[in-house]
XYZ file of C-alpha atoms in Angstrom:
699
model
C 116.946 52.862 154.835
C 118.771 55.516 156.791
C 118.577 55.425 160.572
C 118.277 58.429 162.873
C 117.458 58.909 166.541
C 113.706 59.258 166.135
C 111.458 59.935 169.107
C 110.237 57.982 172.139
C 106.501 58.536 171.747
C 104.223 57.063 170.667
C 105.540 53.616 171.481
C 105.504 50.960 168.811
C 105.965 51.437 165.061
C 104.515 54.719 163.786
C 104.320 55.728 160.125
C 105.088 59.390 159.403
C 105.770 61.470 156.288
C 109.418 60.436 156.022
C 109.441 56.816 157.205
C 108.693 54.790 160.317
C 109.565 55.515 163.946
C 110.250 52.582 166.275
C 109.994 52.868 170.056
C 110.362 50.183 172.737
C 110.377 50.354 176.545
C 112.991 48.365 178.465
C 114.316 49.564 181.806
C 117.072 46.963 182.227
C 118.300 46.272 178.676
C 121.890 47.112 177.704
C 121.266 47.143 173.945
C 118.271 46.890 171.628
C 118.457 45.791 167.995
C 115.641 46.332 165.500
C 115.430 43.399 163.061
C 113.857 43.772 159.614
C 112.556 40.806 157.619
C 111.661 40.220 154.000
C 108.047 39.998 152.820
C 107.908 36.278 153.645
C 108.974 36.875 157.236
C 111.562 34.107 156.886
C 114.729 36.011 156.041
C 116.243 38.612 158.367
C 117.489 41.226 155.916
C 118.768 43.992 158.224
C 119.582 44.902 161.821
C 119.647 48.398 163.290
C 121.088 49.166 166.701
C 118.802 51.531 168.592
C 121.367 53.789 170.246
C 118.956 56.422 171.532
C 117.265 55.964 174.891
C 114.934 58.463 176.556
C 113.622 57.675 180.027
C 114.124 53.916 179.506
C 112.511 54.013 176.054
C 114.716 52.938 173.145
C 113.926 54.545 169.800
C 115.049 55.111 166.225
C 113.654 56.300 162.904
C 114.063 54.531 159.559
C 113.869 56.929 156.644
C 111.850 55.777 153.640
C 110.458 52.775 155.516
C 106.808 52.091 154.788
C 103.744 50.370 156.130
C 103.881 46.632 155.532
C 107.440 46.218 156.845
C 107.954 43.093 158.991
C 110.056 43.466 162.114
C 110.978 42.234 165.567
C 113.519 43.005 168.307
C 116.556 41.407 169.873
C 117.200 42.756 173.347
C 120.528 42.421 175.125
C 121.020 42.413 178.866
C 121.844 40.174 181.827
C 120.547 36.635 182.004
C 120.074 36.366 185.767
C 116.793 34.555 186.515
C 117.306 34.790 190.293
C 117.273 38.591 189.919
C 114.357 38.545 187.498
C 116.345 39.211 184.310
C 115.923 36.879 181.315
C 117.520 38.749 178.425
C 118.591 36.533 175.536
C 119.453 38.242 172.256
C 119.178 34.958 170.396
C 115.429 35.226 170.771
C 113.379 37.386 168.426
C 110.797 39.389 170.379
C 107.400 40.713 169.376
C 106.680 44.420 169.796
C 104.148 44.866 172.659
C 102.584 47.597 170.501
C 102.330 45.457 167.345
C 99.124 46.195 165.404
C 99.317 43.034 163.312
C 101.157 39.719 163.456
C 102.170 37.961 160.233
C 102.919 34.249 160.211
C 102.236 31.525 162.742
C 103.975 30.358 165.883
C 105.857 27.126 165.236
C 106.377 25.317 168.493
C 110.104 24.538 168.821
C 112.688 24.384 171.654
C 114.260 27.542 170.226
C 111.385 29.698 171.506
C 112.635 29.093 175.060
C 115.313 31.307 176.556
C 116.905 28.303 178.233
C 117.853 24.760 177.258
C 114.693 22.758 177.936
C 116.783 19.587 178.303
C 119.227 21.016 180.856
C 119.213 19.665 184.391
C 119.226 23.174 185.832
C 116.219 24.107 183.673
C 115.746 27.869 183.270
C 119.076 28.631 184.919
C 120.673 27.428 181.686
C 121.019 29.597 178.558
C 119.939 28.663 175.026
C 121.625 30.060 171.907
C 119.233 28.836 169.223
C 117.693 31.559 167.057
C 113.943 31.685 167.563
C 113.206 33.970 164.587
C 112.287 31.133 162.172
C 109.573 29.955 164.549
C 107.904 33.206 165.544
C 105.417 35.418 163.698
C 106.628 38.931 162.872
C 105.071 42.281 163.696
C 103.977 44.316 160.708
C 104.110 48.098 160.472
C 100.539 49.365 160.036
C 99.358 52.814 159.007
C 96.167 52.512 160.987
C 94.959 56.047 160.285
C 93.346 54.689 157.116
C 91.301 52.253 159.197
C 89.360 55.174 160.651
C 87.980 56.011 157.188
C 85.398 53.251 157.736
C 82.384 55.069 159.238
C 80.820 53.886 162.485
C 77.438 55.204 163.590
C 77.462 55.749 167.383
C 74.773 53.822 169.270
C 75.195 54.801 172.940
C 72.824 52.130 174.219
C 72.545 52.417 177.983
C 73.923 49.417 179.817
C 70.631 49.107 181.724
C 68.792 48.513 178.426
C 71.422 46.172 176.975
C 70.985 42.514 176.071
C 74.512 41.062 176.062
C 75.300 38.001 173.955
C 78.588 36.304 174.820
C 79.964 34.604 171.741
C 83.091 33.431 169.929
C 84.138 34.859 166.568
C 85.071 31.493 165.097
C 82.657 29.233 166.920
C 79.591 31.302 166.077
C 80.282 31.462 162.345
C 82.289 28.338 161.493
C 79.348 26.057 160.685
C 76.779 28.489 159.308
C 75.724 27.112 155.896
C 75.045 30.577 154.441
C 78.334 32.202 155.457
C 80.867 32.278 152.635
C 83.556 29.639 153.102
C 86.321 32.271 153.027
C 84.624 34.180 155.851
C 83.764 31.352 158.224
C 85.482 31.820 161.572
C 86.416 35.449 160.895
C 85.389 38.987 161.747
C 83.952 39.257 158.242
C 81.870 36.160 158.936
C 80.492 37.693 162.107
C 79.466 40.744 160.052
C 77.818 38.660 157.332
C 74.114 39.124 156.646
C 72.830 35.759 157.935
C 74.671 36.221 161.238
C 73.552 39.830 161.704
C 69.976 38.955 160.745
C 69.913 36.212 163.369
C 71.215 38.524 166.105
C 68.659 41.180 165.163
C 65.792 38.700 165.138
C 66.684 37.461 168.617
C 66.901 41.070 169.834
C 70.557 41.273 170.873
C 71.915 44.775 171.573
C 75.562 43.894 172.390
C 77.848 41.062 171.376
C 80.570 40.317 173.918
C 83.389 38.618 172.026
C 85.719 36.127 173.657
C 89.334 37.330 173.323
C 90.289 38.690 169.909
C 93.754 39.999 170.836
C 96.580 38.020 169.256
C 97.075 34.859 171.330
C 99.180 31.692 171.260
C 98.447 28.094 172.197
C 100.033 26.724 175.361
C 102.824 24.179 174.832
C 101.014 21.500 176.854
C 98.006 21.777 174.522
C 100.162 21.586 171.415
C 101.736 18.398 172.763
C 98.208 16.894 173.056
C 97.279 18.027 169.533
C 94.798 20.537 170.976
C 94.707 24.310 170.890
C 93.499 27.242 172.973
C 90.071 27.775 171.423
C 88.798 30.439 173.812
C 91.884 32.637 173.417
C 92.610 33.542 177.052
C 96.347 33.502 176.368
C 97.142 36.927 174.924
C 100.515 38.020 173.567
C 99.628 41.082 171.435
C 97.197 43.526 173.024
C 96.745 45.683 169.920
C 96.752 43.095 167.143
C 93.577 41.282 166.076
C 94.067 37.533 166.281
C 95.421 36.614 162.842
C 93.234 33.520 162.420
C 90.115 35.695 162.695
C 91.125 37.779 159.683
C 89.874 36.492 156.328
C 92.160 35.839 153.390
C 92.900 39.505 152.810
C 94.369 39.784 156.304
C 93.532 43.485 156.587
C 93.009 44.671 160.182
C 90.365 47.074 158.818
C 88.156 43.991 158.656
C 87.625 44.344 162.397
C 86.440 47.951 162.185
C 84.222 47.009 159.224
C 82.626 44.343 161.417
C 81.947 46.946 164.123
C 80.540 49.317 161.496
C 78.181 46.642 160.158
C 76.994 45.568 163.587
C 76.422 49.181 164.626
C 74.332 49.737 161.514
C 72.188 46.837 162.753
C 71.874 48.384 166.227
C 74.363 46.016 167.877
C 77.313 47.167 170.000
C 80.619 45.311 170.376
C 82.227 44.539 173.750
C 85.629 42.856 173.927
C 86.690 40.309 176.532
C 90.260 41.437 177.276
C 93.028 39.556 179.101
C 95.511 41.859 180.816
C 96.058 39.699 183.896
C 98.576 37.311 182.303
C 100.243 36.529 178.968
C 101.053 33.509 176.798
C 104.609 33.286 178.180
C 103.534 31.223 181.203
C 105.621 30.627 184.318
C 109.407 30.672 184.751
C 109.661 27.571 182.555
C 107.600 29.103 179.773
C 108.707 30.345 176.346
C 110.101 33.764 175.472
C 107.964 35.571 172.906
C 107.962 39.221 173.933
C 107.677 40.705 177.430
C 109.920 38.145 179.135
C 112.830 38.938 176.832
C 112.201 42.695 176.656
C 112.183 43.280 180.407
C 110.923 40.417 182.542
C 111.434 42.291 185.824
C 109.221 45.165 184.683
C 106.428 43.400 182.827
C 105.723 40.630 185.349
C 105.068 40.455 189.060
C 107.817 38.313 190.626
C 108.228 36.747 194.045
C 110.015 39.351 196.208
C 112.321 36.818 197.876
C 113.210 34.906 194.690
C 112.609 36.740 191.443
C 113.269 33.631 189.448
C 109.616 32.750 190.018
C 106.435 34.486 188.887
C 103.616 35.467 191.180
C 100.710 33.364 189.912
C 97.506 35.090 191.008
C 95.927 34.061 187.704
C 96.468 30.313 187.732
C 98.041 30.705 184.282
C 101.687 30.852 185.334
C 102.336 34.585 185.454
C 100.739 37.883 186.460
C 101.087 41.001 184.333
C 102.519 43.875 186.366
C 100.066 46.752 186.061
C 101.758 48.352 189.069
C 104.540 49.451 186.708
C 103.693 52.763 184.983
C 104.949 51.681 181.550
C 102.997 48.438 181.707
C 99.936 50.378 182.776
C 100.537 52.750 179.856
C 100.571 49.801 177.453
C 97.210 48.569 178.737
C 95.675 52.040 178.595
C 97.026 52.610 175.084
C 95.575 49.269 174.019
C 92.127 50.094 175.385
C 92.073 53.497 173.733
C 93.248 51.966 170.434
C 90.341 49.533 170.353
C 87.876 52.324 171.111
C 89.244 55.138 168.948
C 90.650 53.163 166.006
C 88.597 49.972 166.017
C 85.337 51.466 167.324
C 84.385 49.086 170.132
C 81.864 50.025 172.798
C 83.310 48.498 175.933
C 85.344 45.823 177.638
C 84.922 42.840 179.911
C 88.092 42.426 182.002
C 89.127 38.833 182.624
C 90.209 38.074 186.223
C 89.902 41.773 186.997
C 90.956 41.451 190.632
C 94.511 41.059 189.311
C 94.230 44.463 187.687
C 93.305 46.120 190.967
C 95.817 44.380 193.221
C 98.446 46.634 194.733
C 101.349 45.356 196.853
C 99.114 45.352 199.942
C 96.100 43.728 198.238
C 93.060 44.526 196.131
C 92.186 48.222 196.045
C 89.187 49.774 194.200
C 91.326 52.928 194.119
C 94.270 51.173 192.469
C 96.344 52.818 189.778
C 94.573 50.909 187.016
C 91.070 51.773 188.194
C 91.993 55.416 188.742
C 93.600 55.621 185.310
C 90.675 54.104 183.473
C 87.926 56.032 185.240
C 89.567 59.428 184.687
C 90.478 58.756 181.069
C 88.383 61.015 178.791
C 87.944 58.225 176.233
C 87.536 55.148 178.408
C 85.239 56.690 181.012
C 82.514 56.781 178.324
C 82.515 53.100 177.362
C 81.023 50.045 179.057
C 83.334 48.579 181.701
C 82.612 45.086 183.023
C 84.746 43.208 185.539
C 85.089 39.517 186.206
C 85.438 40.229 189.937
C 87.717 37.415 191.037
C 91.030 35.632 190.610
C 92.848 32.953 192.642
C 95.191 35.399 194.387
C 94.906 36.538 198.029
C 91.606 38.318 198.593
C 90.729 37.602 194.989
C 86.940 37.371 195.292
C 85.717 40.969 195.157
C 82.108 40.883 193.954
C 80.539 44.256 194.697
C 83.793 46.040 195.527
C 84.639 47.618 192.185
C 84.541 51.359 191.397
C 81.245 52.960 190.433
C 82.159 53.046 186.736
C 82.251 49.240 186.583
C 79.601 46.570 186.287
C 80.448 43.051 187.412
C 79.760 39.480 186.403
C 77.476 38.259 189.185
C 78.217 34.611 189.928
C 75.990 34.780 193.003
C 73.112 35.412 190.611
C 74.174 32.436 188.476
C 74.369 30.013 191.384
C 71.170 31.234 193.045
C 69.104 30.839 189.881
C 70.529 27.417 189.129
C 69.948 26.098 192.649
C 66.518 27.707 192.962
C 65.170 26.104 189.799
C 66.876 22.818 190.651
C 64.576 22.792 193.653
C 67.061 23.348 196.488
C 65.410 24.280 199.765
C 65.557 27.575 201.640
C 66.394 29.784 198.662
C 63.453 32.208 198.572
C 65.387 35.125 200.146
C 68.474 34.523 197.993
C 66.388 34.275 194.831
C 64.572 37.519 195.666
C 67.827 39.409 196.301
C 69.298 38.321 192.983
C 66.071 38.959 191.044
C 65.910 42.419 192.626
C 69.357 43.284 191.225
C 71.653 42.308 194.123
C 71.460 45.618 195.957
C 73.236 43.940 198.882
C 76.398 43.895 196.734
C 76.143 46.987 194.566
C 74.099 49.722 196.237
C 76.582 50.659 198.956
C 78.661 52.858 196.659
C 75.787 54.371 194.750
C 75.526 51.936 191.870
C 72.201 50.776 190.458
C 70.983 47.390 189.206
C 72.985 47.770 185.978
C 76.108 47.094 188.060
C 75.006 43.455 188.100
C 75.700 41.490 184.930
C 73.267 38.629 185.414
C 73.987 35.304 183.759
C 72.887 31.703 184.072
C 75.692 30.353 181.917
C 78.854 31.672 180.303
C 81.655 30.278 178.155
C 83.137 28.857 181.355
C 80.873 25.963 182.336
C 77.850 24.097 181.040
C 75.647 25.472 178.296
C 72.004 25.957 179.312
C 70.969 22.742 177.594
C 73.705 20.796 179.368
C 72.805 22.427 182.677
C 69.469 20.564 182.615
C 70.880 17.408 180.987
C 73.974 16.465 183.001
C 74.745 15.993 186.669
C 78.481 15.675 186.099
C 81.148 17.114 183.827
C 82.284 15.070 180.835
C 85.645 16.567 179.893
C 87.654 13.570 178.737
C 88.171 15.203 175.343
C 90.345 17.813 177.108
C 93.005 15.205 177.821
C 93.156 15.784 181.584
C 91.365 12.610 182.751
C 88.202 14.604 183.492
C 89.934 16.464 186.334
C 89.527 19.942 184.824
C 86.479 22.191 184.960
C 84.106 22.937 187.819
C 83.087 20.001 189.991
C 79.869 21.597 191.268
C 77.659 22.937 188.506
C 74.330 23.229 190.370
C 72.917 21.171 187.500
C 70.374 18.344 187.301
C 69.717 15.760 184.586
C 66.130 14.854 185.654
C 66.722 11.119 185.559
C 69.075 10.333 182.672
C 72.623 11.591 182.159
C 72.896 13.297 178.792
C 70.581 13.158 175.828
C 67.312 11.287 176.337
C 64.439 9.910 174.257
C 62.112 10.039 177.262
C 59.370 12.557 176.437
C 58.620 13.355 180.076
C 62.274 14.131 180.844
C 62.621 16.254 177.712
C 59.452 18.152 178.619
C 60.863 19.017 182.052
C 64.173 20.060 180.528
C 62.385 22.227 177.989
C 60.408 23.966 180.747
C 63.495 24.483 182.863
C 65.385 26.150 180.032
C 62.454 28.500 179.544
C 62.112 29.120 183.277
C 65.764 30.070 183.623
C 65.714 32.296 180.548
C 62.562 34.023 181.763
C 64.060 34.855 185.145
C 67.232 36.073 183.457
C 65.364 38.446 181.141
C 62.932 39.694 183.810
C 65.435 40.266 186.624
C 66.709 43.706 187.530
C 70.250 44.106 186.245
C 71.781 43.431 182.834
C 71.085 40.037 181.242
C 73.883 38.170 179.482
C 73.122 35.185 177.280
C 75.673 32.597 176.256
C 75.491 32.124 172.493
C 73.489 29.008 171.772
C 71.510 28.920 174.994
C 68.559 30.331 173.083
C 68.733 27.429 170.620
C 69.510 24.451 172.912
C 73.164 24.076 171.929
C 75.077 21.312 173.670
C 78.768 20.819 174.453
C 78.092 17.130 175.170
C 78.517 17.697 178.874
C 81.910 19.398 178.596
C 81.992 22.228 181.117
C 85.467 23.462 180.208
C 85.550 23.513 176.403
C 88.486 25.930 176.259
C 90.466 23.593 173.987
C 87.607 22.251 171.883
C 88.077 24.060 168.575
C 85.695 21.641 166.911
C 81.937 20.943 166.787
C 81.874 20.503 170.578
C 82.629 24.212 170.956
C 81.076 25.522 167.749
C 77.518 26.744 167.230
C 75.542 24.046 165.412
C 73.331 25.875 162.908
C 71.785 22.612 161.684
C 70.474 21.670 165.129
C 68.516 24.678 166.370
C 65.524 24.570 168.698
C 63.588 27.297 166.892
C 60.742 27.217 169.410
C 63.228 28.177 172.135
C 64.779 30.837 169.883
C 61.334 32.360 169.368
C 60.586 32.142 173.097
C 63.843 33.960 173.880
C 63.098 36.627 171.285
C 59.677 37.106 172.875
C 61.275 37.556 176.296
C 63.747 40.113 174.956
C 60.916 41.967 173.231
C 59.043 42.134 176.537
C 62.126 43.427 178.330
C 62.484 46.196 175.777
C 58.765 46.995 175.968
C 58.550 47.391 179.745
C 61.007 49.857 181.339
C 60.155 48.579 184.821
C 62.378 45.603 183.999
C 65.337 47.967 183.666
C 65.031 50.237 186.702
C 67.865 52.756 186.950
C 67.850 52.657 190.767
C 67.091 49.958 193.302
C 63.435 49.889 194.365
C 62.807 49.789 198.109
C 59.235 51.136 198.264
C 56.959 48.306 197.209
C 53.966 50.180 198.624
C 54.342 52.997 196.080
C 51.136 53.140 194.063
C 52.212 54.945 190.935
C 55.978 55.124 191.227
C 58.225 52.253 190.197
C 57.763 49.381 192.588
C 58.662 45.770 193.264
C 56.653 43.699 195.725
C 56.641 40.025 196.699
C 53.603 37.816 197.407
C 53.016 34.247 198.508
C 50.918 31.961 196.348
C 47.808 32.928 198.314
C 48.162 36.443 196.913
C 49.279 37.932 200.258
C 52.304 40.152 200.780
C 55.290 38.060 201.856
C 56.047 38.448 205.550
C 59.051 37.388 207.596
C 57.507 34.008 208.313
C 56.920 33.350 204.621
C 60.540 34.132 203.784
C 61.729 31.690 206.432
C 59.661 28.739 205.170
C 62.518 26.442 204.300
C 60.582 24.069 202.051
C 58.419 26.621 200.241
C 59.233 26.764 196.553
C 56.556 29.150 195.305
C 56.173 32.926 195.231
C 55.054 35.832 193.047
C 56.482 39.237 192.305
C 54.831 42.377 190.923
C 56.827 45.090 189.179
C 55.195 48.443 188.495
C 56.442 51.355 186.470
C 55.856 53.974 183.836
C 55.698 52.554 180.333
C 57.265 55.682 178.903
C 59.965 56.356 181.479
C 61.775 54.089 183.930
C 62.626 56.891 186.332
C 60.931 57.465 189.671
C 57.876 59.704 189.488
C 55.582 57.874 187.072
C 52.315 59.379 185.931
C 49.377 57.352 187.197
C 47.644 56.780 183.878
C 50.794 55.456 182.240
C 51.674 53.067 185.052
C 51.609 49.383 184.208
C 52.353 46.229 186.154
C 53.826 42.808 185.527
C 53.060 39.796 187.729
C 55.386 36.789 187.688
C 54.139 33.583 189.335
C 56.826 30.994 190.044
C 56.490 27.345 191.026
C 59.786 25.450 191.317
C 58.171 22.609 193.236
C 57.724 19.093 191.875
C 53.973 19.447 192.465
C 51.401 21.783 190.894
C 49.989 24.587 193.063
C 47.049 26.965 193.004
C 48.037 30.646 192.924
C 45.745 33.536 193.754
C 46.158 36.775 191.812
C 47.161 39.572 194.215
C 44.475 42.243 194.581
C 45.934 45.723 194.167
C 44.082 49.031 193.829
C 43.938 50.169 190.207
C 45.453 46.899 188.915
C 42.658 44.413 188.262
C 42.461 42.975 184.779
C 45.443 40.660 184.547
C 46.071 38.819 181.284
C 48.795 36.257 180.562
C 51.690 37.417 178.390
C 53.865 34.327 178.638
C 54.094 30.988 180.394
C 56.145 27.789 180.416
C 53.280 25.305 180.720
C 52.131 22.899 178.038
C 48.662 24.475 177.835
C 47.219 27.961 178.184
C 46.488 28.911 181.809
C 42.962 29.736 182.921
C 42.001 32.126 185.709
C 38.843 31.049 187.546
C 36.157 33.216 189.102
C 38.074 33.345 192.389
C 41.126 34.831 190.663
C 42.999 31.573 191.013
C 45.183 29.839 188.474
C 46.811 26.423 188.467
C 50.586 26.545 187.995
C 52.019 23.138 187.124
C 55.288 21.843 188.564
C 58.498 23.604 187.564
C 56.850 26.379 185.602
C 55.997 30.063 185.691
C 53.489 32.552 184.313
C 53.813 36.215 183.445
C 50.756 38.472 183.633
C 50.270 42.111 182.659
C 47.814 44.850 183.540
C 47.441 48.602 183.164
C 46.433 51.269 185.642
C 42.675 51.628 185.933
C 41.244 54.671 187.749
C 38.404 53.758 190.104
C 34.997 55.332 189.570
């Protein structure tokens, strides 16, 4: 293959009519060598020195090269850790723009840039060749991937039902998924999986990380692996283990195409805050050896050490324009080539942190919100990290929605029976306007969740007081200490019918509030079917039945209850208001009003009753249109009665003009509720009821 200068853009390996162009950014390298491997990835068959450099981008063109070629880089430069430079040409490096990785990482001392046995640790220099132990990037002609058609859905975020799930865990144990497709993108697109999602009513699957990722060395040493995948190394390559035997990256787009055809969007959980290379004692796979001082944020007074705002050892440096370009190119690739509908940004405060602190007008946020492709997709932030000023709930730009942990904790504590939570519950149920309305956002800015991958499942939330994480190999020290959970008398699984009845009601109570609250509901996969993680609240390394969806043990009554709730949410637009409602007295317009159990409007004294654990809420709106300005005759109302007390209570139906004939749509009691002649109904302990009525014109 003949070599010529080529061109700097686009970065990565690009197939053209005459061969393949290779382009790599490194500001501080002194020489870059392109390494070509045979089809097995084991034998290095050629090296090409990239002599051309344009604005810190090294590039060359190989004539007659084709898609399928396996390659990597060796980058020369100073090895001066105290100055932030960790160049070591003995280490093969992955292309940050790789579209596919071939082969597996083999954990070996050679993948470190230093001698791991040296007394001076990373100040030493290691000369072992890491190529035999590292996967190789493969040249991909991804234009052909776009031939797979995808029907656009454009489901509004306000009307979305998000389902957080794991590609492998959700499909691995399904008895009707073909064995060759279990744990893969093809498995997630299989008919039994899609049918299940449709039957529940899901509109969006939010996939835990699918970018290429590696296991951490400390997990490998304990014979565990990073199951969740929050340890990215290749932002444009689908994780190889999620590709079926064919290994074609088009499998991902085919999955999106199939899910879209079923009316289900795809949102990716993306990790741009850190990488798999860890702290200063971590391995060298890619960025560290290409240009450590550019790709990572380093301590200003000693650049040997990484800034660790992520708790994962390093922090990706989105303040650098080329690093920011990589992230933006990755996001556009997954939208334009792979067809996804949005992103959830892990530890997003890292992405918005400038030198002086978090800034909603940071370079990353400005870049993404002005981008003509990315401004149209769903953008969801996890609004915290462990860095200075890391907790930023409510402070993101208007284009973003945010995971609302205040909602999570309020709902958990409220239904646990904690005192003094009526005002907090009402704020979260209303959509958390106190966090999101100040910059013009509506309730859809709040991604409401009771549980997520990080923590207890819903079943475990009502079955365990404490975490049980011994299987993680950290002496039960990892994971959240406070879960706002309650076991109702017995830790773990129980044969006591009374305890199981309470737990069953509580799961339904929590799901009902989640699906009826203003904002966007997010379910954790398995919560609708009573999945357990055996009390493990940090199952990040449990790539086994603890972390997998158990299709043989499904609580179908809870699945059907959840599907009913989702159907009601889709039926009644007043559950998805576009704007916050602050006029409860509005007769025909959208409204939200609170009542005590006597059927009277809640006053200041009622809200301050510390030990009161009962209240009702009425939502009104136009059945045909959720916008303000409803037509009287099409106005309907929902009444939710809530009793989180340990005792039963009598509730009186609120008397409103034009809303009189209430009938029960749903409840969490053991028997059907009855309304007596005085418009009263008995609500048993720890339960709720949902009533419905239509506008009736007085005569």
